[in-house]
Each structure stands twice: as structure tokens, then as C-alpha cells.
């Protein structure tokens, strides 16, 4: 069928199994075609097609509430709720979000971009329903990687205590982004490979009902069923937590899905349906992917599977720069260890993990645990490199404060995807870490302008014997391996230009520094640039020179203005009781939408052209006063 003709999910209720299977095939073809053009989350959505179709066929959205954990696997849900035509602009500026989004549709009750929130949200929805004496079902879909998240465990504990009517669909594909790790993952695997409890229960009931005596016993079988659960089948952690467990079932079989959904809907309490699926089903490249390369993709050729966004020759992503440097340093220092919360591939640590498996730790989607683990390893004489996305670092803020900084543990935090990240949007922009970390004592915070500075800053951080965070953006850079590692004095900046001949000063950090310098030199503008590679501590020597120069200063940051780097400059001069003309440019008090980096910077007034226009205006105002 023409997928873009779908207006709402009501048509599903009249389809036969054969027609539903044809629909699933059409949706998979549509997803591959569209995501190959826009990029997005592919494998997770290909694996959940039947689960989502059966949900919309069985229940009634938006009356019944569907909550997808993380939300990146809601593409099929978007299609079935009339948004297929919008996939031409999926994750594009002004187009569809790559996650559930309340402003897009009444069918999106909850929105998120981080793992582990769905169960808490579903419980809140179920409690509200019961308090309001309403009648609807609450269904959450969560992956076997996300359910091991700390917040998920907290919610499961509470759900098992309150026992509200709700359905949890555990989408078990043995993957989160890459392969799952941890004891809980192994526990799910044992369930996946065991005979379903429901099958044994039905067999026992069938045997009992062959006689009159057995029929009587069958009617009072509740106690026997519980005995079977305890003694015949090894109990699962879910039954121990007070949830009714159904499964495992085939997540690509409509008959099994509908039977399970119907049984769960009849139960007056929380039910967990364990559904086994194939991540990336229907697309050979993603089905065979064990590293997570096809979890989130850029534009690609659907036939060959080749990416259409190859890096320029000689370029590496900043994640690769830090990973390659870490590998090089670890060769001569056995105390260096690497830690990541389920982002081996995303943070490009696969080479380190392959070379130094005993010094590599993937904690799963557990940012808080990863951070405290790093603190303890540091106190035991090791040099942990904790690689974590900026937007995920927010989740371990207490651990950074309480466990790393307070005890001054020499942990190096690699803050990946710092700044605006583009198409993933508001939940993933790494624009808050400066304001969050700047307020914590004992932390040095840096950001390199190029690959050379990145390598030297990582070397510096591993030698510093203190808490040290280095932020680096999503994107690539020309990579040249440094011949000799040298420390960059903590708190030292780089002045590019001459304050004596300059008419204004631009202070910035990160790769955009070079873009400013190139444009200023090309246009022969009398603007000195300060590479503030250390966001904390500040370079007081250069700051004092700027105060004496009396030049207008423009402080640029591609992050939130509130509590950001520019604020630290104002605070410094206020404490010194110095009067300085400073104009701050950054993201004002709002969440930034999704789109390309170019579009987002232009929309926020943070592109190079706009910034240079603004500083030129400051120069003219100063000349006018003179």
C-alpha cells in the first residue's frame, strides 16, 4: 500500500494477518528508502515493525497511551499515526523529530531522547488514570538495553509495589546500540532461551482437565501455578519484582503478539511481555551488524550500504582523535583505562577495547555507575578516561560532583558531542555541560581548537593528577599525529593577534576559533582572537591585559549563555572591580530544535558571519565614542 496515504491507525483493525504482514514489508521498504536519504535511527525501527502494528491494531491511541523508551524507535508509530509524508524532512530543520514529540501529534503522550524514563512515565500515567477514575491502557515499549538503566530499576521496584494495570513490552534483540553487557542482560538471555512459562502452564491445565477431578483442581489452580513458577521454572527478576511475566514470544509473529497483548490486557495489574525481535530485520546490512554501525546512520546507499557522508581525506572525527591518542598513550602507561556507558562505537573506543580488553569497561546504559566507577579506579592508582556524551553526562552530575570532584579524583572525562549536535535535536545538544561543571570545585575544563591541541590536552589531563574534563564536538578535523607530547599549562590561553593594533577582541574556544581567525585574516580585520582553550580556570594574565587595553570584547560560546563561559568573564572582572566592555553571544534561554549545524547556528545568530558583523558593530560604536 502507499504508506503516505495512512491518516490514522483505525484501518488496522480490519486487516487480516496476511495483509498485516504485507503492511510490515511495505513499512520496512519505506523506512529504508527514507532514512537512507535523511539519516536517522534505522535498525531499531526495522526490528519493531510488527510490535508497533499489533499495538495500534489491538489498542486505541490516543485514548490508550503508548510510551516508547528513548523514543528513537517510534518511526513506525509516526507512520501509523499519519506522519509518513513528513519523513521527507525527518530530523531536518522544521521537519519531523527523530523522537516522539508532543507538539507533532496527539498520539505522542511522552517525549524523550535518553534511556530509562519510560517506566516512570508509564507509572505516573497509570496512577493519574486511577486517581481520575478513567479507563484506558498504558503501554510502554522498552529495549533490553534500556531496562538495565538505573531509573528503569527504580521504576520497576515501584511498579511491583503499587501493582497498577499497565503493560510493559520488553523488546529483546540482545542489542542496545551495540551488544548489551552485564549480568541483567545475561538474565534476559536465559529467559529468552528457556521454555515459556505460559506453554507449561497450558500443558498442565490441559492434563488436569482430562478428568472430573482434574477439572475441579484446575478451577483452583492459582496456588498450583505459583508453585510451578517457583519450583519448575526458574523465576525471573520480573516475577520477583511483582510483575506478571509473559514470554518469551516471537516479536515478528502477529498471532503470538495479539495473544500476548490480549492476555496482558485482561490482567488487572502490571504485565511484562518479553518479546524477542531481530534488530534491523528486513535489511541485510543492519541484521548482520554486531557493532552498532547501523543503529543511527547518516545518508547511505540502500543497495551497497556505503555511507554517502565519508570524511575528507586525512580527517578523523574528534571522537577518533581522542581514541587514537588514548591508544597511543596507553601503550606506554598500563594505568590508563577506558570507561564508556554503552557507547563503544559512538565514542570510537572499539580499537582501545580490542587492544586492551582488561583495561576496558562498558557499563551499559548506566552513566551514574560509570562515573563513580571511574572515581574509584582513580583512587586506586589508575588513570580513567571516561568517555561520555555531553547530553548523557547530565545524568551523572551528582556523581561528578560528589564522587569525582569532592574527593579530587584524577579522572579524565572526555565530553563527546559537546555543543550543538544537529539532527538529534533538543535532547542531545551538548550545550549545558559548561554551566553545570563550572560551578563544581576541583574541575579543570578545556576544549581544543584542533587535533594537535586535542592530543596535547589529553596528554596534559592524564598527567595532571586532578579531575579534568575535555569537551569536543561532533564533527571531523584534519588529523596530524604529534611527534612529541607536551603539556599545555593548565589555565593558559592563546592570544592570536596584537592587542596594540587591534580594535576589538573576540574570545572563543573549540574548532570555531580557527574559522574566526581564517575569516579575520582574509578580510584583514583588526580583531585579536583569544583561544580560551581552558574554560576553567581562566587565564588571568591575558584577562588583565585585555582590561588594560580597554578594547571592546565579544565573548562567543556555542552553548547556553546562562552560567556559561561568558558569565565567568563577567564574574572575574566584577570580583576584580574592573570595568570592561563585554558583549556575550550564545544560546539564550530556550531549547534548540533539530536541524543541520549550519541551519541551527544561523537560526541562533551564532554563525561566523553574524558574529563578525556583531563585533564590527562594537568596533564602530567605540570609534564613534572616541
XYZ file of N, CA and C in Angstrom, residues 189-375:
561
model
N 18.822 -13.120 28.638
C 19.186 -14.126 27.647
C 18.754 -15.518 28.096
N 18.876 -15.797 29.404
C 18.443 -17.101 29.913
C 16.927 -17.263 29.750
N 16.200 -16.175 30.003
C 14.752 -16.225 29.792
C 14.431 -16.449 28.324
N 15.195 -15.764 27.459
C 14.966 -15.859 26.031
C 15.131 -17.301 25.552
N 16.058 -18.019 26.159
C 16.381 -19.369 25.695
C 15.660 -20.471 26.470
N 14.800 -20.066 27.419
C 14.091 -21.072 28.211
C 12.712 -21.324 27.628
N 12.104 -22.440 28.009
C 10.735 -22.725 27.572
C 9.798 -21.729 28.242
N 8.873 -21.153 27.499
C 7.962 -20.177 28.085
C 7.131 -20.781 29.207
N 6.958 -20.009 30.273
C 6.130 -20.454 31.385
C 4.684 -20.691 30.930
N 4.202 -19.818 30.047
C 2.800 -19.924 29.612
C 2.534 -21.255 28.920
N 3.524 -21.763 28.170
C 3.335 -23.048 27.479
C 3.191 -24.178 28.488
N 4.059 -24.163 29.505
C 3.997 -25.208 30.519
C 2.694 -25.113 31.309
N 2.267 -23.886 31.601
C 1.026 -23.702 32.332
C -0.146 -24.290 31.558
N -0.191 -24.049 30.256
C -1.283 -24.560 29.430
C -1.261 -26.086 29.347
N -0.046 -26.640 29.286
C 0.069 -28.099 29.232
C -0.456 -28.723 30.522
N -0.116 -28.140 31.672
C -0.581 -28.667 32.962
C -2.095 -28.591 33.047
N -2.650 -27.443 32.616
C -4.098 -27.255 32.663
C -4.802 -28.275 31.765
N -4.219 -28.525 30.587
C -4.820 -29.471 29.642
C -4.864 -30.875 30.227
N -3.794 -31.289 30.895
C -3.740 -32.622 31.506
C -4.768 -32.742 32.620
N -4.864 -31.714 33.456
C -5.790 -31.754 34.591
C -7.244 -31.869 34.135
N -7.592 -31.192 33.043
C -8.987 -31.138 32.621
C -9.433 -32.383 31.853
N -8.563 -33.385 31.771
C -8.958 -34.638 31.127
C -9.845 -35.487 32.040
N -9.902 -35.134 33.331
C -10.751 -35.882 34.263
C -11.589 -34.910 35.084
N -12.679 -35.460 35.729
C -13.539 -34.611 36.538
C -12.785 -34.032 37.727
N -11.958 -34.894 38.340
C -11.196 -34.432 39.492
C -10.225 -33.331 39.054
N -9.607 -33.575 37.917
C -8.656 -32.585 37.418
C -9.315 -31.259 37.098
N -10.569 -31.331 36.604
C -11.289 -30.095 36.285
C -11.514 -29.266 37.540
N -11.865 -29.936 38.634
C -12.056 -29.227 39.904
C -10.741 -28.592 40.357
N -9.675 -29.377 40.220
C -8.367 -28.867 40.621
C -7.971 -27.670 39.761
N -8.288 -27.772 38.462
C -7.910 -26.717 37.522
C -8.543 -25.389 37.899
N -9.819 -25.459 38.410
C -10.502 -24.228 38.785
C -9.816 -23.529 39.955
N -9.144 -24.294 40.759
C -8.440 -23.685 41.890
C -6.943 -23.723 41.699
N -6.543 -23.534 40.441
C -5.147 -23.794 40.086
C -4.183 -22.644 40.443
N -4.705 -21.547 40.951
C -3.844 -20.393 41.204
C -2.643 -20.766 42.061
N -2.889 -21.455 43.128
C -1.787 -21.826 44.001
C -0.808 -22.764 43.324
N -1.362 -23.688 42.505
C -0.506 -24.618 41.783
C 0.367 -23.872 40.785
N -0.232 -22.872 40.075
C 0.531 -22.103 39.103
C 1.718 -21.420 39.771
N 1.480 -20.880 40.947
C 2.569 -20.214 41.644
C 3.649 -21.221 42.042
N 3.222 -22.431 42.423
C 4.192 -23.480 42.768
C 5.018 -23.851 41.546
N 4.332 -23.953 40.388
C 5.052 -24.254 39.147
C 6.099 -23.184 38.883
N 5.684 -21.943 39.034
C 6.607 -20.833 38.783
C 7.849 -20.951 39.673
N 7.600 -21.250 40.965
C 8.710 -21.245 41.922
C 9.616 -22.461 41.779
N 9.010 -23.616 41.484
C 9.769 -24.852 41.574
C 10.090 -25.527 40.250
N 9.282 -25.303 39.229
C 9.534 -25.949 37.952
C 10.332 -25.041 37.030
N 9.958 -23.786 37.007
C 10.654 -22.820 36.153
C 11.410 -21.843 37.034
N 12.624 -21.577 36.685
C 13.430 -20.632 37.451
C 12.788 -19.248 37.378
N 12.453 -18.652 38.519
C 11.772 -17.360 38.497
C 12.650 -16.296 37.833
N 12.002 -15.360 37.183
C 12.736 -14.250 36.587
C 12.771 -13.090 37.563
N 13.656 -12.159 37.300
C 13.741 -10.970 38.139
C 12.436 -10.186 38.095
N 11.687 -10.297 36.997
C 10.438 -9.545 36.869
C 9.357 -10.103 37.791
N 9.253 -11.438 37.866
C 8.285 -12.012 38.790
C 8.694 -11.739 40.227
N 9.988 -11.720 40.494
C 10.466 -11.388 41.836
C 10.083 -9.966 42.223
N 9.985 -9.097 41.215
C 9.620 -7.706 41.468
C 8.103 -7.496 41.503
N 7.349 -8.555 41.294
C 5.900 -8.444 41.420
C 5.158 -8.236 40.129
N 5.815 -8.449 38.985
C 5.160 -8.293 37.694
C 4.764 -9.663 37.149
N 3.635 -9.715 36.451
C 3.273 -10.928 35.732
C 4.141 -10.997 34.477
N 4.748 -12.142 34.239
C 5.671 -12.297 33.116
C 5.057 -13.178 32.043
N 5.024 -12.704 30.796
C 4.570 -13.490 29.654
C 5.693 -13.572 28.633
N 5.998 -14.781 28.186
C 7.013 -14.903 27.154
C 8.072 -15.927 27.499
N 9.118 -15.950 26.685
C 9.352 -15.061 25.542
C 8.509 -15.452 24.327
N 8.134 -14.438 23.524
C 7.354 -14.698 22.318
C 8.086 -14.112 21.114
N 7.687 -14.567 19.951
C 8.275 -14.105 18.696
C 7.707 -12.724 18.349
N 8.550 -11.716 18.349
C 8.113 -10.355 18.090
C 7.798 -10.058 16.647
N 7.940 -11.050 15.786
C 7.577 -10.863 14.383
C 6.395 -11.751 13.995
N 5.747 -12.358 14.990
C 4.579 -13.212 14.757
C 3.333 -12.492 15.255
N 2.436 -12.151 14.349
C 1.227 -11.444 14.756
C 0.354 -12.291 15.677
N 0.265 -13.567 15.418
C -0.584 -14.427 16.262
C -0.086 -14.431 17.698
N 1.230 -14.543 17.885
C 1.775 -14.543 19.241
C 1.647 -13.170 19.891
N 1.861 -12.117 19.118
C 1.746 -10.763 19.660
C 0.316 -10.467 20.108
N -0.666 -10.766 19.253
C -2.063 -10.491 19.605
C -2.499 -11.317 20.809
N -2.098 -12.586 20.868
C -2.454 -13.421 22.027
C -1.878 -12.837 23.312
N -0.613 -12.405 23.252
C 0.038 -11.853 24.441
C -0.590 -10.525 24.840
N -0.856 -9.666 23.856
C -1.475 -8.371 24.155
C -2.864 -8.575 24.786
N -3.616 -9.505 24.231
C -4.963 -9.765 24.760
C -4.881 -10.281 26.200
N -3.997 -11.234 26.464
C -3.849 -11.783 27.818
C -3.423 -10.705 28.799
N -2.465 -9.884 28.379
C -1.971 -8.822 29.264
C -3.057 -7.802 29.551
N -3.878 -7.514 28.556
C -4.931 -6.510 28.726
C -6.021 -6.981 29.690
N -6.170 -8.304 29.812
C -7.172 -8.862 30.724
C -6.686 -8.884 32.171
N -5.393 -8.748 32.348
C -4.815 -8.852 33.695
C -4.974 -7.534 34.435
N -5.390 -7.599 35.676
C -5.602 -6.383 36.472
C -4.363 -6.068 37.307
N -3.302 -5.770 36.624
C -2.043 -5.466 37.289
C -0.959 -5.285 36.252
N 0.289 -5.108 36.670
C 1.367 -4.901 35.704
C 1.814 -6.206 35.061
N 1.919 -6.186 33.743
C 2.348 -7.366 32.989
C 3.551 -6.988 32.130
N 4.559 -7.815 32.156
C 5.704 -7.637 31.266
C 5.665 -8.717 30.198
N 5.603 -8.279 28.939
C 5.627 -9.209 27.808
C 7.034 -9.203 27.225
N 7.682 -10.335 27.290
C 9.050 -10.481 26.797
C 8.992 -10.861 25.319
N 9.346 -9.914 24.458
C 9.231 -10.095 23.012
C 10.627 -10.163 22.393
N 10.910 -11.228 21.680
C 12.213 -11.418 21.041
C 12.128 -10.963 19.583
N 13.001 -10.027 19.209
C 12.993 -9.495 17.843
C 14.393 -9.522 17.253
N 14.450 -9.288 15.963
C 15.721 -9.154 15.259
C 15.939 -7.686 14.938
N 16.942 -7.087 15.536
C 17.221 -5.679 15.270
C 17.683 -5.528 13.819
N 17.051 -4.594 13.112
C 17.409 -4.377 11.714
C 16.730 -5.318 10.754
N 15.676 -6.003 11.207
C 15.025 -7.037 10.388
C 14.594 -6.476 9.030
N 14.904 -7.253 7.989
C 14.487 -6.890 6.649
C 15.531 -6.164 5.836
N 16.683 -5.867 6.469
C 17.756 -5.171 5.757
C 19.066 -5.859 6.131
N 19.651 -6.543 5.182
C 20.790 -7.427 5.447
C 21.914 -6.733 6.199
N 22.258 -5.521 5.792
C 23.373 -4.814 6.428
C 23.129 -4.606 7.923
N 21.920 -4.223 8.288
C 21.643 -3.960 9.702
C 21.387 -5.246 10.478
N 20.833 -6.269 9.836
C 20.622 -7.545 10.528
C 21.947 -8.166 10.950
N 22.981 -7.993 10.123
C 24.290 -8.603 10.405
C 25.208 -7.710 11.228
N 24.703 -6.557 11.655
C 25.513 -5.579 12.374
C 25.613 -5.948 13.857
N 26.816 -6.212 14.332
C 27.028 -6.539 15.742
C 27.744 -5.422 16.496
N 28.156 -4.385 15.794
C 28.900 -3.290 16.435
C 28.054 -2.044 16.667
N 26.898 -1.966 16.056
C 26.064 -0.787 16.214
C 26.229 0.234 15.113
N 26.892 -0.143 14.020
C 27.113 0.806 12.925
C 25.810 1.247 12.262
N 24.777 0.401 12.326
C 23.519 0.699 11.660
C 22.434 1.129 12.634
N 22.812 1.408 13.862
C 21.829 1.881 14.849
C 21.344 3.274 14.457
N 22.270 4.198 14.374
C 21.978 5.540 13.896
C 22.867 5.797 12.694
N 22.258 6.198 11.581
C 23.027 6.288 10.348
C 22.897 7.675 9.723
N 23.907 8.031 8.936
C 23.812 9.196 8.064
C 23.283 8.705 6.717
N 23.253 9.566 5.718
C 22.754 9.143 4.413
C 23.599 7.988 3.866
N 22.934 7.024 3.201
C 23.658 5.857 2.691
C 23.002 5.346 1.410
N 23.735 4.527 0.696
C 23.221 3.861 -0.500
C 22.520 2.577 -0.049
N 21.192 2.460 -0.243
C 20.472 1.279 0.248
C 20.958 -0.037 -0.347
N 21.489 -0.008 -1.571
C 21.936 -1.245 -2.218
C 23.289 -1.715 -1.682
N 24.256 -0.811 -1.678
C 25.605 -1.187 -1.253
C 25.813 -1.059 0.252
N 25.031 -0.200 0.875
C 25.222 0.065 2.296
C 26.313 1.071 2.581
N 26.936 1.619 1.532
C 28.025 2.575 1.726
C 27.476 3.928 2.172
N 28.166 4.535 3.125
C 27.778 5.859 3.601
C 28.032 6.898 2.517
N 27.134 7.872 2.436
C 27.288 8.959 1.473
C 27.923 10.183 2.124
N 28.349 10.032 3.372
C 28.970 11.139 4.110
C 30.366 10.763 4.579
N 31.182 10.265 3.691
C 32.547 9.879 4.054
C 33.350 11.118 4.444
N 34.257 10.940 5.402
C 35.086 12.055 5.845
C 36.107 12.424 4.776
N 36.492 13.700 4.695
C 37.537 14.105 3.751
C 38.842 13.366 4.050
N 39.674 13.245 3.056
C 40.950 12.544 3.211
C 41.790 13.194 4.313
N 42.312 12.359 5.185
C 43.158 12.851 6.269
C 42.392 13.321 7.489
N 41.070 13.287 7.422
C 40.251 13.748 8.536
C 39.804 12.579 9.414
N 39.680 12.861 10.701
C 39.088 11.934 11.663
C 38.028 12.687 12.444
N 37.067 11.966 12.969
C 36.129 12.608 13.890
C 36.899 12.936 15.167
N 36.412 13.915 15.918
C 37.081 14.236 17.185
C 37.063 13.043 18.126
N 36.002 12.235 18.061
C 35.965 11.015 18.878
C 37.134 10.109 18.516
N 37.423 9.987 17.223
C 38.544 9.156 16.783
C 39.884 9.749 17.207
N 40.006 11.060 17.148
C 41.256 11.712 17.566
C 41.579 11.356 19.008
N 40.589 11.461 19.875
C 40.829 11.163 21.290
C 41.059 9.670 21.504
N 40.339 8.827 20.774
C 40.528 7.394 20.921
C 41.914 6.962 20.450
N 42.334 7.451 19.279
C 43.652 7.098 18.750
C 44.762 7.577 19.696
N 44.580 8.768 20.240
C 45.581 9.311 21.166
C 45.622 8.497 22.440
N 44.452 8.087 22.918
C 44.397 7.277 24.138
C 45.102 5.945 23.927
N 44.888 5.327 22.775
C 45.555 4.070 22.450
C 47.075 4.264 22.465
N 47.520 5.335 21.874
C 48.958 5.613 21.802
C 49.552 5.826 23.189
N 48.864 6.568 24.029
C 49.368 6.835 25.376
C 49.309 5.595 26.261
N 48.265 4.775 26.058
C 48.089 3.576 26.887
C 49.154 2.530 26.623
N 49.778 2.598 25.454
C 50.821 1.640 25.118
C 51.987 1.720 26.099
N 52.282 2.933 26.570
C 53.405 3.132 27.481
C 52.968 3.373 28.926
N 51.671 3.335 29.171
C 51.177 3.582 30.526
C 50.069 2.590 30.844
N 50.415 1.551 31.597
C 49.470 0.477 31.891
C 48.386 0.888 32.875
N 48.487 2.076 33.435
C 47.480 2.542 34.375
C 46.299 3.224 33.684
N 46.409 3.476 32.387
C 45.320 4.113 31.656
C 44.229 3.083 31.379
N 42.994 3.406 31.753
C 41.845 2.552 31.492
C 40.762 3.390 30.813
N 39.881 2.719 30.078
C 38.793 3.406 29.376
C 37.452 2.901 29.881
N 36.519 3.834 30.062
C 35.174 3.502 30.537
C 34.160 4.211 29.643
N 33.107 3.483 29.263
C 32.039 4.097 28.479
C 30.693 3.499 28.862
N 29.651 4.311 28.941
C 28.307 3.780 29.205
C 27.591 3.416 27.910
N 27.924 2.252 27.374
C 27.259 1.680 26.185
C 27.550 2.433 24.900
N 28.676 3.150 24.816
C 28.962 3.934 23.613
C 30.339 3.596 23.038
N 30.680 2.325 22.986
C 31.972 1.918 22.428
C 32.106 2.410 20.996
N 31.091 2.145 20.179
C 31.145 2.532 18.778
C 30.998 4.037 18.622
N 30.025 4.627 19.316
C 29.790 6.054 19.180
C 30.995 6.890 19.565
N 31.696 6.477 20.620
C 32.877 7.198 21.071
C 34.167 6.677 20.442
N 34.036 5.754 19.500
C 35.162 5.219 18.731
C 36.223 4.559 19.611
N 35.769 3.879 20.651
C 36.702 3.216 21.562
C 36.913 1.741 21.215
N 36.381 1.307 20.067
C 36.477 -0.110 19.735
C 37.917 -0.585 19.604
N 38.807 0.270 19.092
C 40.206 -0.111 18.955
C 40.859 -0.287 20.316
N 40.580 0.622 21.242
C 41.127 0.509 22.602
C 40.609 -0.762 23.268
N 39.314 -1.039 23.116
C 38.721 -2.224 23.729
C 39.332 -3.499 23.159
N 39.665 -3.479 21.862
C 40.256 -4.659 21.234
C 41.696 -4.876 21.692
N 42.457 -3.800 21.829
C 43.870 -3.908 22.209
C 44.065 -4.139 23.700
N 43.190 -3.531 24.512
C 43.362 -3.594 25.978
C 42.064 -4.039 26.644
N 41.624 -5.260 26.387
C 40.335 -5.717 26.927
C 40.277 -5.721 28.451
N 41.409 -5.955 29.110
C 41.417 -5.986 30.572
C 41.334 -4.587 31.178
N 41.583 -3.584 30.349
C 41.548 -2.197 30.840
C 40.381 -1.421 30.226
N 39.389 -2.152 29.709
C 38.251 -1.536 29.035
C 36.959 -1.949 29.730
N 36.090 -0.972 29.991
C 34.876 -1.249 30.756
C 33.666 -0.559 30.126
N 32.754 -1.385 29.611
C 31.474 -0.893 29.119
C 30.437 -1.183 30.194
N 29.866 -0.146 30.769
C 28.945 -0.320 31.897
C 27.495 -0.512 31.455
N 27.232 -0.489 30.136
C 25.853 -0.453 29.696
C 25.304 0.954 29.900
N 24.000 1.111 29.690
C 23.406 2.446 29.790
C 23.271 2.810 31.268
N 24.387 3.153 31.866
C 24.439 3.411 33.307
C 25.490 4.492 33.571
N 25.141 5.725 33.220
C 26.103 6.825 33.314
C 26.557 7.083 34.743
N 25.614 6.999 35.694
C 25.973 7.262 37.087
C 26.998 6.257 37.585
N 26.738 4.987 37.313
C 27.661 3.930 37.725
C 29.026 4.097 37.066
N 29.032 4.412 35.763
C 30.301 4.593 35.052
C 31.141 5.683 35.692
N 30.501 6.753 36.133
C 31.224 7.890 36.711
C 31.814 7.553 38.069
N 31.038 6.907 38.923
C 31.560 6.522 40.238
C 32.618 5.432 40.108
N 32.435 4.526 39.156
C 33.452 3.502 38.880
C 34.778 4.169 38.523
N 34.715 5.196 37.702
C 35.935 5.915 37.317
C 36.593 6.548 38.525
N 35.790 7.124 39.424
C 36.337 7.760 40.628
C 37.082 6.744 41.492
